[in-house]
């Protein structure tokens, strides 16, 4: 259950949607996220009321084509899985949206089961049996 936020600068709706697809496909391919497990906030800044800042940190030259991708997910992935996710995200962002790999900036934030409520005021992942059920399946009241 990742939660993804993508911020771009003047990307336009098509490119932003393509970046969302790229990240989701990378998550399904590299760490096994189910295809229907897609929760994303896609934000395109216009450069006037909102903008993005970047520098050439660690020798990576970034420009206004940058896509900041923040992924929050439950902990448990290995460093190798994370590396595969970063690599595949950059590949697919380039293939789908034309975003150069140098402009694909990804940060992962891991948390625990108690940190998620998927609706109805319930922490669905706290109960192992419930974590296998979809929230729309009618969870018992008060759980």
C-alpha positions as YAML, in Angstrom:
chain: A
units: angstrom
residues:
- id: 1
  name: UNK
  ca: [0.00, 0.00, 0.00]
- id: 2
  name: UNK
  ca: [2.22, 2.81, -1.13]
- id: 3
  name: UNK
  ca: [1.10, 6.41, -1.12]
- id: 4
  name: UNK
  ca: [2.78, 8.40, -3.90]
- id: 5
  name: UNK
  ca: [3.11, 12.13, -4.39]
- id: 6
  name: UNK
  ca: [4.67, 13.49, -7.57]
- id: 7
  name: UNK
  ca: [5.54, 17.17, -7.98]
- id: 8
  name: UNK
  ca: [6.57, 18.65, -11.33]
- id: 9
  name: UNK
  ca: [7.08, 22.10, -12.81]
- id: 10
  name: UNK
  ca: [4.93, 22.95, -15.85]
- id: 11
  name: UNK
  ca: [4.75, 19.30, -16.93]
- id: 12
  name: UNK
  ca: [1.16, 19.39, -18.13]
- id: 13
  name: UNK
  ca: [-1.54, 16.82, -17.42]
- id: 14
  name: UNK
  ca: [-0.39, 14.19, -19.93]
- id: 15
  name: UNK
  ca: [3.21, 14.09, -18.71]
- id: 16
  name: UNK
  ca: [2.10, 14.12, -15.08]
- id: 17
  name: UNK
  ca: [-0.28, 11.20, -15.69]
- id: 18
  name: UNK
  ca: [2.51, 9.34, -17.52]
- id: 19
  name: UNK
  ca: [4.80, 9.83, -14.53]
- id: 20
  name: UNK
  ca: [2.09, 8.43, -12.26]
- id: 21
  name: UNK
  ca: [1.83, 5.36, -14.49]
- id: 22
  name: UNK
  ca: [5.61, 4.98, -14.54]
- id: 23
  name: UNK
  ca: [5.88, 5.01, -10.75]
- id: 24
  name: UNK
  ca: [2.97, 2.61, -10.32]
- id: 25
  name: UNK
  ca: [4.34, 0.18, -12.91]
- id: 26
  name: UNK
  ca: [7.77, 0.32, -11.26]
- id: 27
  name: UNK
  ca: [6.20, -0.45, -7.87]
- id: 28
  name: UNK
  ca: [4.29, -3.44, -9.25]
- id: 29
  name: UNK
  ca: [7.29, -4.79, -11.17]
- id: 30
  name: UNK
  ca: [9.99, -4.40, -8.53]
- id: 31
  name: UNK
  ca: [8.35, -4.84, -5.13]
- id: 32
  name: UNK
  ca: [5.15, -6.64, -5.96]
- id: 33
  name: UNK
  ca: [2.54, -3.97, -5.28]
- id: 34
  name: UNK
  ca: [-0.85, -5.21, -6.58]
- id: 35
  name: UNK
  ca: [-2.01, -3.50, -9.79]
- id: 36
  name: UNK
  ca: [-5.16, -2.12, -8.11]
- id: 37
  name: UNK
  ca: [-3.23, -0.67, -5.16]
- id: 38
  name: UNK
  ca: [-2.80, 2.84, -6.57]
- id: 39
  name: UNK
  ca: [-3.01, 5.93, -4.35]
- id: 40
  name: UNK
  ca: [-1.35, 9.00, -5.86]
- id: 41
  name: UNK
  ca: [-1.37, 12.76, -5.55]
- id: 42
  name: UNK
  ca: [-0.06, 14.37, -8.74]
- id: 43
  name: UNK
  ca: [0.78, 18.08, -8.56]
- id: 44
  name: UNK
  ca: [2.01, 20.27, -11.41]
- id: 45
  name: UNK
  ca: [3.35, 23.62, -10.22]
- id: 46
  name: UNK
  ca: [2.98, 26.58, -12.55]
- id: 47
  name: UNK
  ca: [6.13, 28.40, -11.43]
- id: 48
  name: UNK
  ca: [4.12, 31.38, -10.18]
- id: 49
  name: UNK
  ca: [2.01, 30.25, -7.25]
- id: 50
  name: UNK
  ca: [4.24, 27.24, -6.69]
- id: 51
  name: UNK
  ca: [7.66, 26.21, -7.90]
- id: 52
  name: UNK
  ca: [10.40, 23.61, -7.39]
- id: 53
  name: UNK
  ca: [14.02, 24.11, -6.43]
- id: 54
  name: UNK
  ca: [16.95, 21.86, -7.26]
- id: 55
  name: UNK
  ca: [20.72, 22.02, -7.44]
- id: 56
  name: UNK
  ca: [23.48, 19.82, -8.85]
- id: 57
  name: UNK
  ca: [23.94, 17.92, -5.59]
- id: 58
  name: UNK
  ca: [26.26, 14.87, -5.74]
- id: 59
  name: UNK
  ca: [27.17, 15.69, -9.34]
- id: 60
  name: UNK
  ca: [23.70, 15.12, -10.79]
- id: 61
  name: UNK
  ca: [22.67, 18.05, -13.00]
- id: 62
  name: UNK
  ca: [18.95, 18.67, -12.60]
- id: 63
  name: UNK
  ca: [16.82, 21.27, -14.34]
- id: 64
  name: UNK
  ca: [13.21, 22.40, -14.62]
- id: 65
  name: UNK
  ca: [12.26, 18.96, -15.95]
- id: 66
  name: UNK
  ca: [12.69, 17.52, -12.47]
- id: 67
  name: UNK
  ca: [10.05, 15.22, -11.00]
- id: 68
  name: UNK
  ca: [10.07, 14.90, -7.23]
- id: 69
  name: UNK
  ca: [8.59, 11.54, -6.31]
- id: 70
  name: UNK
  ca: [7.78, 10.81, -2.67]
- id: 71
  name: UNK
  ca: [6.69, 7.27, -1.86]
- id: 72
  name: UNK
  ca: [5.41, 6.28, 1.58]
- id: 73
  name: UNK
  ca: [5.06, 2.57, 2.23]
- id: 74
  name: UNK
  ca: [5.20, 0.03, 5.00]
- id: 75
  name: UNK
  ca: [8.73, -1.04, 5.95]
- id: 76
  name: UNK
  ca: [10.29, -4.32, 4.92]
- id: 77
  name: UNK
  ca: [11.95, -3.85, 1.53]
- id: 78
  name: UNK
  ca: [15.61, -4.71, 1.11]
- id: 79
  name: UNK
  ca: [18.19, -2.22, -0.18]
- id: 80
  name: UNK
  ca: [18.36, -4.28, -3.40]
- id: 81
  name: UNK
  ca: [14.58, -3.96, -3.89]
- id: 82
  name: UNK
  ca: [14.78, -0.22, -3.31]
- id: 83
  name: UNK
  ca: [17.62, 0.13, -5.82]
- id: 84
  name: UNK
  ca: [15.60, -1.84, -8.38]
- id: 85
  name: UNK
  ca: [12.62, 0.45, -7.72]
- id: 86
  name: UNK
  ca: [14.71, 3.61, -8.24]
- id: 87
  name: UNK
  ca: [16.24, 2.24, -11.44]
- id: 88
  name: UNK
  ca: [12.92, 1.06, -12.91]
- id: 89
  name: UNK
  ca: [11.18, 4.30, -11.98]
- id: 90
  name: UNK
  ca: [13.84, 6.29, -13.86]
- id: 91
  name: UNK
  ca: [13.61, 3.97, -16.87]
- id: 92
  name: UNK
  ca: [9.83, 4.12, -17.08]
- id: 93
  name: UNK
  ca: [9.66, 7.88, -16.39]
- id: 94
  name: UNK
  ca: [11.93, 8.34, -19.39]
- id: 95
  name: UNK
  ca: [10.01, 5.87, -21.57]
- id: 96
  name: UNK
  ca: [6.49, 7.05, -20.65]
- id: 97
  name: UNK
  ca: [6.96, 10.76, -19.96]
- id: 98
  name: UNK
  ca: [10.24, 11.74, -21.58]
- id: 99
  name: UNK
  ca: [11.70, 12.68, -18.18]
- id: 100
  name: UNK
  ca: [15.45, 12.32, -18.23]
- id: 101
  name: UNK
  ca: [16.70, 9.88, -15.56]
- id: 102
  name: UNK
  ca: [18.84, 12.65, -14.01]
- id: 103
  name: UNK
  ca: [15.58, 14.51, -13.27]
- id: 104
  name: UNK
  ca: [13.90, 11.61, -11.45]
- id: 105
  name: UNK
  ca: [14.32, 12.37, -7.73]
- id: 106
  name: UNK
  ca: [12.82, 9.65, -5.51]
- id: 107
  name: UNK
  ca: [12.56, 9.52, -1.75]
- id: 108
  name: UNK
  ca: [11.07, 6.58, 0.17]
- id: 109
  name: UNK
  ca: [9.56, 6.97, 3.61]
- id: 110
  name: UNK
  ca: [8.81, 3.77, 5.48]
- id: 111
  name: UNK
  ca: [6.41, 3.37, 8.34]
- id: 112
  name: UNK
  ca: [4.48, 0.66, 10.20]
- id: 113
  name: UNK
  ca: [1.03, -0.90, 9.97]
- id: 114
  name: UNK
  ca: [-0.43, 1.35, 12.67]
- id: 115
  name: UNK
  ca: [0.39, 4.40, 10.53]
- id: 116
  name: UNK
  ca: [-2.29, 3.66, 7.91]
- id: 117
  name: UNK
  ca: [-6.03, 4.19, 7.81]
- id: 118
  name: UNK
  ca: [-7.55, 3.34, 4.44]
- id: 119
  name: UNK
  ca: [-10.87, 4.89, 5.36]
- id: 120
  name: UNK
  ca: [-13.72, 4.50, 7.83]
- id: 121
  name: UNK
  ca: [-11.45, 5.62, 10.70]
- id: 122
  name: UNK
  ca: [-9.91, 2.15, 10.92]
- id: 123
  name: UNK
  ca: [-6.24, 1.07, 10.98]
- id: 124
  name: UNK
  ca: [-6.92, -1.88, 8.69]
- id: 125
  name: UNK
  ca: [-3.37, -3.26, 8.72]
- id: 126
  name: UNK
  ca: [-3.25, -3.70, 12.51]
- id: 127
  name: UNK
  ca: [-5.27, -6.90, 12.36]
- id: 128
  name: UNK
  ca: [-3.48, -9.46, 10.17]
- id: 129
  name: UNK
  ca: [-6.73, -11.11, 9.14]
- id: 130
  name: UNK
  ca: [-8.21, -7.77, 8.17]
- id: 131
  name: UNK
  ca: [-5.11, -6.72, 6.23]
- id: 132
  name: UNK
  ca: [-5.97, -9.36, 3.65]
- id: 133
  name: UNK
  ca: [-9.46, -7.93, 3.12]
- id: 134
  name: UNK
  ca: [-10.35, -4.87, 1.13]
- id: 135
  name: UNK
  ca: [-11.73, -1.96, 3.18]
- id: 136
  name: UNK
  ca: [-14.82, -1.90, 0.99]
- id: 137
  name: UNK
  ca: [-15.60, -5.50, 1.98]
- id: 138
  name: UNK
  ca: [-17.49, -4.23, 5.02]
- id: 139
  name: UNK
  ca: [-15.22, -4.17, 8.04]
- id: 140
  name: UNK
  ca: [-16.87, -4.72, 11.40]
- id: 141
  name: UNK
  ca: [-17.86, -1.51, 13.19]
- id: 142
  name: UNK
  ca: [-15.32, -0.26, 15.73]
- id: 143
  name: UNK
  ca: [-12.37, -2.20, 14.34]
...
